[in-house]
């Protein structure tokens, strides 16, 4: 057996083996997965815009007018009129001075962090930040200090320790706003105050907050009344906005620095025009139909209540991401497969995506889900949880009464 085969066998034995599942057709409440029709409960297409006719038409029109690809990096020939148009729209949407587009959220986080920090500097990162933030910290070659999740006391303690160790370089604090695996929200007001007090830059990633929180879905920063108060706001076009790509909104000076120092921007082909055209249309729809954000919140609250009625423990957050903790990765996969056999696709998430002992089903609600679909999904998941021993086999009502 080769080392590769041994590695694969080990992954399978520990319940950590992964495979690609094939979705036929557009992302929507129902998809054909590996040939079977299922309710999709793990897509980041939060507002249902990826399959919206206007968004699809805008992508096609952009391809016809601007071509299928940008043909070059942003600093060579890849910055086209359509890119500048979206940057201007996102600047107004985020309430900042300027914006620069990146090829993906991963590239944006890696580029922004490594542009702002380097050898001799210190980056302070929330323990549960996304992998793209973690990798950005590593690639920056700055010292990375991890503070406990959502714990501002831990952050201040780490800042104080860095000062006591005579770390005199630049300080950068970086956090997700809505955390992708737990759906909880960073304490942004406190983080802004701490960043000011300690003369640190603050970078936030709104990947799962855009289109979900705040007035008009402008994100957790707007929800907290902090527009213009964050050094860099990173966002994605590939989740609530239904397309692909990412952006960093900041001051004019900051975006100029990113253009000159963010290696993931300098050495990557610019985002393709069809994706940019789709994002422009999605942003317009969000601005014209802010009720989509309210619908998503209502549907998310409905699913939380339905899961609780089944006896499942779910966090009392107000976002569209709902983790159902299972613990053991093999049991999480078993619960996923049982639900899938009954027509509900809720992906099992296992280490290293989440910490050891916290394997889960990560549920993601879309505004296009109906109340009836979500109620049925909760019933299916409750039955699957009982079959894997996560819940006892008594009825949900009896369990809650106990």
Coordinates of C-alpha atoms in Angstrom, one line a residue:
X1 CA 0.0 0.0 0.0
X2 CA 1.4 3.4 -1.0
X3 CA 1.6 6.4 1.3
X4 CA -1.3 7.9 -0.6
X5 CA -3.5 4.9 -0.2
X6 CA -2.6 4.7 3.5
X7 CA -3.6 8.3 3.9
X8 CA -6.9 7.7 2.2
X9 CA -7.6 4.6 4.3
X10 CA -6.9 6.6 7.5
X11 CA -9.3 9.3 6.4
X12 CA -12.0 6.7 5.8
X13 CA -11.4 4.9 9.1
X14 CA -11.7 8.1 11.1
X15 CA -14.8 9.3 9.3
X16 CA -13.0 12.2 7.7
X17 CA -13.0 11.1 4.1
X18 CA -14.6 13.5 1.6
X19 CA -15.9 13.1 -1.9
X20 CA -17.4 15.4 -4.5
X21 CA -21.2 15.3 -4.8
X22 CA -22.7 16.2 -8.2
X23 CA -25.5 18.8 -8.4
X24 CA -27.4 18.9 -11.7
X25 CA -29.1 22.2 -12.5
X26 CA -29.0 25.6 -10.8
X27 CA -28.7 26.2 -7.1
X28 CA -32.2 26.4 -5.6
X29 CA -34.3 25.1 -2.7
X30 CA -34.5 21.7 -4.6
X31 CA -31.6 20.3 -6.6
X32 CA -30.8 17.0 -8.3
X33 CA -27.9 15.5 -6.3
X34 CA -26.2 12.5 -7.6
X35 CA -29.3 11.8 -9.7
X36 CA -31.9 12.2 -6.8
X37 CA -34.1 15.2 -6.1
X38 CA -33.4 16.6 -2.6
X39 CA -34.1 19.7 -0.5
X40 CA -30.9 21.7 -0.4
X41 CA -30.2 22.8 3.1
X42 CA -26.5 23.6 2.9
X43 CA -26.0 26.1 0.2
X44 CA -24.6 29.7 0.7
X45 CA -27.1 31.0 -1.9
X46 CA -28.8 32.7 1.0
X47 CA -31.2 35.0 -0.9
X48 CA -31.9 32.6 -3.7
X49 CA -30.2 35.0 -6.2
X50 CA -27.9 32.5 -7.9
X51 CA -30.8 31.1 -9.9
X52 CA -32.8 34.4 -10.3
X53 CA -33.7 35.1 -13.9
X54 CA -32.3 38.7 -13.9
X55 CA -29.0 37.6 -12.4
X56 CA -28.6 34.8 -15.0
X57 CA -29.5 37.1 -17.8
X58 CA -27.1 39.7 -16.6
X59 CA -24.3 37.1 -16.6
X60 CA -25.1 36.1 -20.2
X61 CA -25.3 39.7 -21.3
X62 CA -21.9 40.5 -19.7
X63 CA -20.4 37.5 -21.5
X64 CA -21.7 38.6 -24.9
X65 CA -20.6 42.2 -24.3
X66 CA -17.3 41.8 -22.4
X67 CA -16.3 38.2 -23.1
X68 CA -16.0 35.1 -21.0
X69 CA -12.8 36.0 -19.3
X70 CA -10.8 39.1 -18.2
X71 CA -7.7 38.0 -20.0
X72 CA -5.2 39.4 -17.5
X73 CA -4.5 40.5 -13.9
X74 CA -6.0 43.6 -12.5
X75 CA -2.7 45.5 -12.9
X76 CA -2.1 44.5 -16.5
X77 CA -5.1 44.4 -18.8
X78 CA -7.7 42.7 -16.6
X79 CA -9.4 45.8 -15.1
X80 CA -12.5 46.5 -17.4
X81 CA -15.2 49.0 -17.2
X82 CA -17.6 46.5 -15.7
X83 CA -15.1 45.9 -12.8
X84 CA -14.9 49.6 -12.1
X85 CA -18.7 49.8 -12.2
X86 CA -19.2 47.1 -9.6
X87 CA -16.4 48.6 -7.4
X88 CA -18.3 51.9 -7.4
X89 CA -21.6 50.2 -6.5
X90 CA -20.0 48.3 -3.6
X91 CA -18.3 51.4 -2.3
X92 CA -21.8 53.0 -1.9
X93 CA -23.3 49.8 -0.6
X94 CA -20.6 49.4 2.2
X95 CA -20.4 53.2 3.0
X96 CA -16.7 53.5 2.4
X97 CA -14.5 55.6 0.1
X98 CA -13.3 52.9 -2.3
X99 CA -13.3 49.3 -3.2
X100 CA -11.1 46.8 -5.0
X101 CA -12.3 43.5 -6.4
X102 CA -10.5 40.1 -5.9
X103 CA -11.0 36.8 -7.6
X104 CA -12.4 35.0 -4.5
X105 CA -13.0 35.4 -0.8
X106 CA -9.9 33.3 -0.1
X107 CA -7.7 35.5 -2.3
X108 CA -9.2 38.6 -0.7
X109 CA -8.4 37.6 2.9
X110 CA -4.9 36.3 2.0
X111 CA -4.1 39.4 0.1
X112 CA -5.5 41.9 2.6
X113 CA -3.8 40.4 5.7
X114 CA -0.4 39.9 4.0
X115 CA -0.5 43.4 2.6
X116 CA -1.1 45.0 6.0
X117 CA 1.2 42.9 8.1
X118 CA 4.7 41.3 7.8
X119 CA 7.8 40.3 9.7
X120 CA 7.9 42.2 13.0
X121 CA 4.2 42.8 13.1
X122 CA 1.5 41.0 15.0
X123 CA -1.9 39.8 13.8
X124 CA -4.6 39.0 16.4
X125 CA -7.1 36.5 15.0
X126 CA -10.3 35.0 16.5
X127 CA -9.9 31.3 17.2
X128 CA -12.7 30.3 14.9
X129 CA -11.9 32.5 12.0
X130 CA -12.2 31.1 8.5
X131 CA -9.3 29.1 6.9
X132 CA -8.7 31.9 4.5
X133 CA -8.0 34.3 7.4
X134 CA -5.8 31.7 9.1
X135 CA -3.8 31.2 5.9
X136 CA -3.6 34.9 5.3
X137 CA -2.0 35.3 8.8
X138 CA 0.5 32.5 8.0
X139 CA 1.5 33.9 4.6
X140 CA 1.9 37.4 6.0
X141 CA 4.9 36.1 8.1
X142 CA 3.8 38.3 10.9
X143 CA 3.5 36.8 14.4
X144 CA 0.0 35.4 14.7
X145 CA -1.7 35.6 18.1
X146 CA -5.0 33.7 18.5
X147 CA -7.6 35.1 21.0
X148 CA -10.5 33.1 22.3
X149 CA -13.7 33.1 20.2
X150 CA -15.7 36.3 20.6
X151 CA -13.8 37.0 23.8
X152 CA -12.7 40.7 23.9
X153 CA -11.0 40.2 27.3
X154 CA -8.8 37.5 25.8
X155 CA -8.0 39.9 22.9
X156 CA -7.0 42.7 25.3
X157 CA -4.9 40.3 27.3
X158 CA -3.1 39.2 24.2
X159 CA -2.5 42.8 23.1
X160 CA -1.1 43.6 26.5
X161 CA 1.2 40.5 26.4
X162 CA 2.5 41.5 22.9
X163 CA 3.3 45.0 24.3
X164 CA 5.1 43.5 27.3
X165 CA 7.2 41.4 24.9
X166 CA 8.3 44.6 23.3
X167 CA 6.4 43.8 20.0
X168 CA 6.5 47.3 18.5
X169 CA 5.5 46.5 15.0
X170 CA 2.1 47.1 13.4
X171 CA -1.0 45.5 15.0
X172 CA -3.8 44.0 13.0
X173 CA -7.0 42.6 14.4
X174 CA -9.0 40.3 12.1
X175 CA -12.3 38.6 12.5
X176 CA -15.3 37.1 10.6
X177 CA -18.4 39.1 11.3
X178 CA -20.8 36.1 11.0
X179 CA -18.9 32.9 11.7
X180 CA -19.5 30.3 8.9
X181 CA -19.8 27.2 11.0
X182 CA -21.6 28.5 14.1
X183 CA -23.7 31.5 12.8
X184 CA -22.7 33.7 15.7
X185 CA -21.7 37.3 15.4
X186 CA -18.5 39.1 16.3
X187 CA -18.7 41.9 19.0
X188 CA -17.9 44.6 16.5
X189 CA -18.6 47.6 18.7
X190 CA -16.2 46.4 21.3
X191 CA -13.6 45.4 18.6
X192 CA -13.6 48.9 17.1
X193 CA -13.1 50.5 20.5
X194 CA -10.2 48.1 21.3
X195 CA -8.6 48.7 17.9
X196 CA -8.7 52.4 18.5
X197 CA -7.3 52.2 22.0
X198 CA -4.5 49.9 21.0
X199 CA -3.7 51.7 17.7
X200 CA -4.5 48.5 15.7
X201 CA -6.0 48.1 12.2
X202 CA -9.3 46.2 12.2
X203 CA -10.1 43.9 9.3
X204 CA -13.5 42.1 9.1
X205 CA -14.9 39.5 6.7
X206 CA -18.6 40.0 5.9
X207 CA -18.8 36.9 3.7
X208 CA -21.8 35.5 5.7
X209 CA -23.1 38.9 6.9
X210 CA -23.7 40.6 3.5
X211 CA -27.4 40.2 2.5
X212 CA -28.3 38.8 5.9
X213 CA -27.8 41.5 8.6
X214 CA -28.2 45.3 8.7
X215 CA -30.4 47.7 6.9
X216 CA -30.9 46.6 3.3
X217 CA -28.7 43.6 4.0
X218 CA -25.6 45.7 4.2
X219 CA -24.0 43.4 6.7
X220 CA -23.1 43.2 10.4
X221 CA -21.0 46.4 10.2
X222 CA -24.0 48.4 9.1
X223 CA -26.2 46.5 11.6
X224 CA -23.8 47.7 14.4
X225 CA -23.8 51.3 13.1
X226 CA -20.1 51.2 12.3
X227 CA -20.1 52.1 8.6
X228 CA -16.8 54.0 7.9
X229 CA -15.3 52.8 11.2
X230 CA -13.6 49.6 10.0
X231 CA -10.2 49.8 8.3
X232 CA -11.0 47.0 5.7
X233 CA -14.3 45.3 5.1
X234 CA -13.9 42.2 3.0
X235 CA -17.0 40.7 1.4
X236 CA -17.9 38.0 -1.1
X237 CA -20.0 38.0 -4.3
X238 CA -20.4 34.2 -4.0
X239 CA -22.9 33.8 -1.2
X240 CA -25.9 36.0 -0.7
X241 CA -25.1 37.9 -4.0
X242 CA -25.2 34.6 -5.9
X243 CA -22.2 35.0 -8.1
X244 CA -18.4 34.6 -7.7
X245 CA -15.6 36.8 -6.5
X246 CA -14.9 39.1 -3.6
X247 CA -14.0 42.6 -2.6
X248 CA -12.3 44.8 0.0
X249 CA -13.9 48.1 0.8
X250 CA -11.8 50.7 2.7
X251 CA -10.4 54.3 2.4
X252 CA -8.9 55.4 -0.9
X253 CA -5.4 55.3 0.5
X254 CA -6.0 51.8 1.8
X255 CA -7.3 50.4 -1.5
X256 CA -4.3 51.9 -3.2
X257 CA -2.0 50.1 -0.8
X258 CA -3.9 46.8 -1.5
X259 CA -3.5 47.3 -5.2
X260 CA 0.2 47.6 -4.8
X261 CA 0.9 45.0 -2.1
X262 CA -1.8 42.3 -2.2
X263 CA 0.0 39.5 -4.1
X264 CA -3.2 37.5 -4.6
X265 CA -4.6 40.5 -6.6
X266 CA -1.4 41.3 -8.4
X267 CA -0.7 37.7 -9.6
X268 CA -4.2 36.5 -10.3
X269 CA -6.4 36.9 -13.4
X270 CA -9.2 39.4 -12.8
X271 CA -12.7 38.0 -12.1
X272 CA -14.6 37.1 -15.3
X273 CA -17.1 39.6 -16.7
X274 CA -20.1 37.2 -16.4
X275 CA -19.6 36.9 -12.7
X276 CA -19.3 40.7 -12.3
X277 CA -22.4 41.2 -14.4
X278 CA -24.3 38.7 -12.2
X279 CA -23.1 40.4 -9.0
X280 CA -24.2 43.8 -10.3
X281 CA -27.7 42.5 -11.0
X282 CA -27.9 40.7 -7.6
X283 CA -26.8 43.9 -5.8
X284 CA -29.5 45.8 -7.7
X285 CA -32.1 43.2 -6.7
X286 CA -31.1 43.4 -3.1
X287 CA -31.4 47.2 -3.1
X288 CA -34.8 47.0 -4.8
X289 CA -36.2 44.1 -2.7
X290 CA -34.9 44.5 0.8
X291 CA -37.8 42.4 2.0
X292 CA -35.7 39.4 0.9
X293 CA -33.5 40.0 4.0
X294 CA -36.6 39.9 6.2
X295 CA -37.8 36.8 4.6
X296 CA -34.5 35.1 5.2
X297 CA -34.6 36.1 8.9
X298 CA -38.1 34.8 9.3
X299 CA -37.3 31.5 7.6
X300 CA -34.2 31.0 9.7
X301 CA -36.2 31.6 12.9
X302 CA -38.8 29.2 11.7
X303 CA -36.3 26.4 11.2
X304 CA -34.7 27.0 14.6
X305 CA -38.1 26.7 16.3
X306 CA -38.9 23.5 14.3
X307 CA -35.6 21.9 15.2
X308 CA -36.1 22.8 18.9
X309 CA -39.5 21.2 18.8
X310 CA -37.9 18.0 17.6
X311 CA -35.7 18.1 20.7
X312 CA -32.5 19.2 18.9
X313 CA -30.4 21.8 20.6
X314 CA -29.7 24.8 18.4
X315 CA -28.1 28.1 19.3
X316 CA -30.3 31.1 19.8
X317 CA -28.7 33.3 17.1
X318 CA -30.4 35.4 14.4
X319 CA -28.5 34.3 11.4
X320 CA -29.2 31.8 8.6
X321 CA -26.5 29.4 9.7
X322 CA -27.7 26.8 12.1
X323 CA -25.3 24.1 13.5
X324 CA -26.7 20.8 14.7
X325 CA -23.8 19.5 16.8
X326 CA -23.2 15.8 16.7
X327 CA -19.6 15.4 18.0
X328 CA -18.3 12.2 16.4
X329 CA -17.4 12.6 12.7
X330 CA -18.7 9.1 11.7
X331 CA -22.0 9.7 13.5
X332 CA -22.3 13.1 11.8
X333 CA -21.8 11.4 8.4
X334 CA -24.4 8.7 9.3
X335 CA -26.9 11.4 10.2
X336 CA -26.2 13.2 7.0
X337 CA -26.7 10.1 4.9
X338 CA -30.0 9.2 6.7
X339 CA -31.4 12.6 6.1
X340 CA -30.2 12.5 2.5
X341 CA -32.0 9.2 1.9
X342 CA -35.2 10.9 3.0
X343 CA -34.7 13.8 0.6
X344 CA -32.9 16.4 2.8
X345 CA -29.3 17.4 2.0
X346 CA -27.6 18.8 5.1
X347 CA -23.9 18.4 4.8
X348 CA -21.8 16.9 7.7
X349 CA -18.9 19.2 8.6
X350 CA -15.9 17.5 10.3
X351 CA -12.4 18.4 11.3
X352 CA -10.3 20.2 10.3
X353 CA -13.1 22.5 9.2
X354 CA -14.3 22.5 12.8
X355 CA -12.5 21.6 16.0
X356 CA -12.2 18.0 17.1
X357 CA -15.2 16.7 18.9
X358 CA -17.6 19.3 17.3
X359 CA -18.6 17.5 14.0
X360 CA -22.0 18.8 13.0
X361 CA -24.6 19.2 10.3
X362 CA -24.3 22.8 9.1
X363 CA -27.7 24.0 8.0
X364 CA -28.0 27.0 5.8
X365 CA -31.4 28.6 5.2
X366 CA -32.4 30.3 2.0
X367 CA -35.0 33.0 1.6
X368 CA -36.5 30.8 -1.2
X369 CA -37.2 27.9 1.2
X370 CA -40.9 27.6 2.1
X371 CA -42.2 27.2 5.6
X372 CA -43.5 23.8 4.7
X373 CA -40.2 22.7 3.3
X374 CA -38.3 23.8 6.5
X375 CA -40.9 22.1 8.8
X376 CA -40.5 18.8 6.9
X377 CA -36.7 19.2 7.0
X378 CA -36.8 19.6 10.8
X379 CA -38.9 16.4 11.1
X380 CA -36.5 14.4 8.9
X381 CA -33.5 15.7 10.8
X382 CA -35.1 14.9 14.1
X383 CA -35.8 11.3 13.0
X384 CA -32.2 11.0 11.7
X385 CA -30.9 12.3 15.1
X386 CA -32.9 9.7 16.9
X387 CA -31.6 6.9 14.7
X388 CA -28.0 7.8 15.3
X389 CA -28.6 8.1 19.1
X390 CA -28.2 11.9 19.3
X391 CA -31.7 12.0 20.7
X392 CA -33.7 9.3 22.5
X393 CA -36.4 7.6 20.6
X394 CA -39.3 9.2 22.6
X395 CA -41.4 11.7 20.8
X396 CA -40.1 15.2 20.5
X397 CA -42.9 16.5 22.8
X398 CA -42.1 13.9 25.4
X399 CA -38.5 14.8 25.3
X400 CA -39.1 18.5 25.7
X401 CA -41.5 17.8 28.6
X402 CA -38.9 15.7 30.3

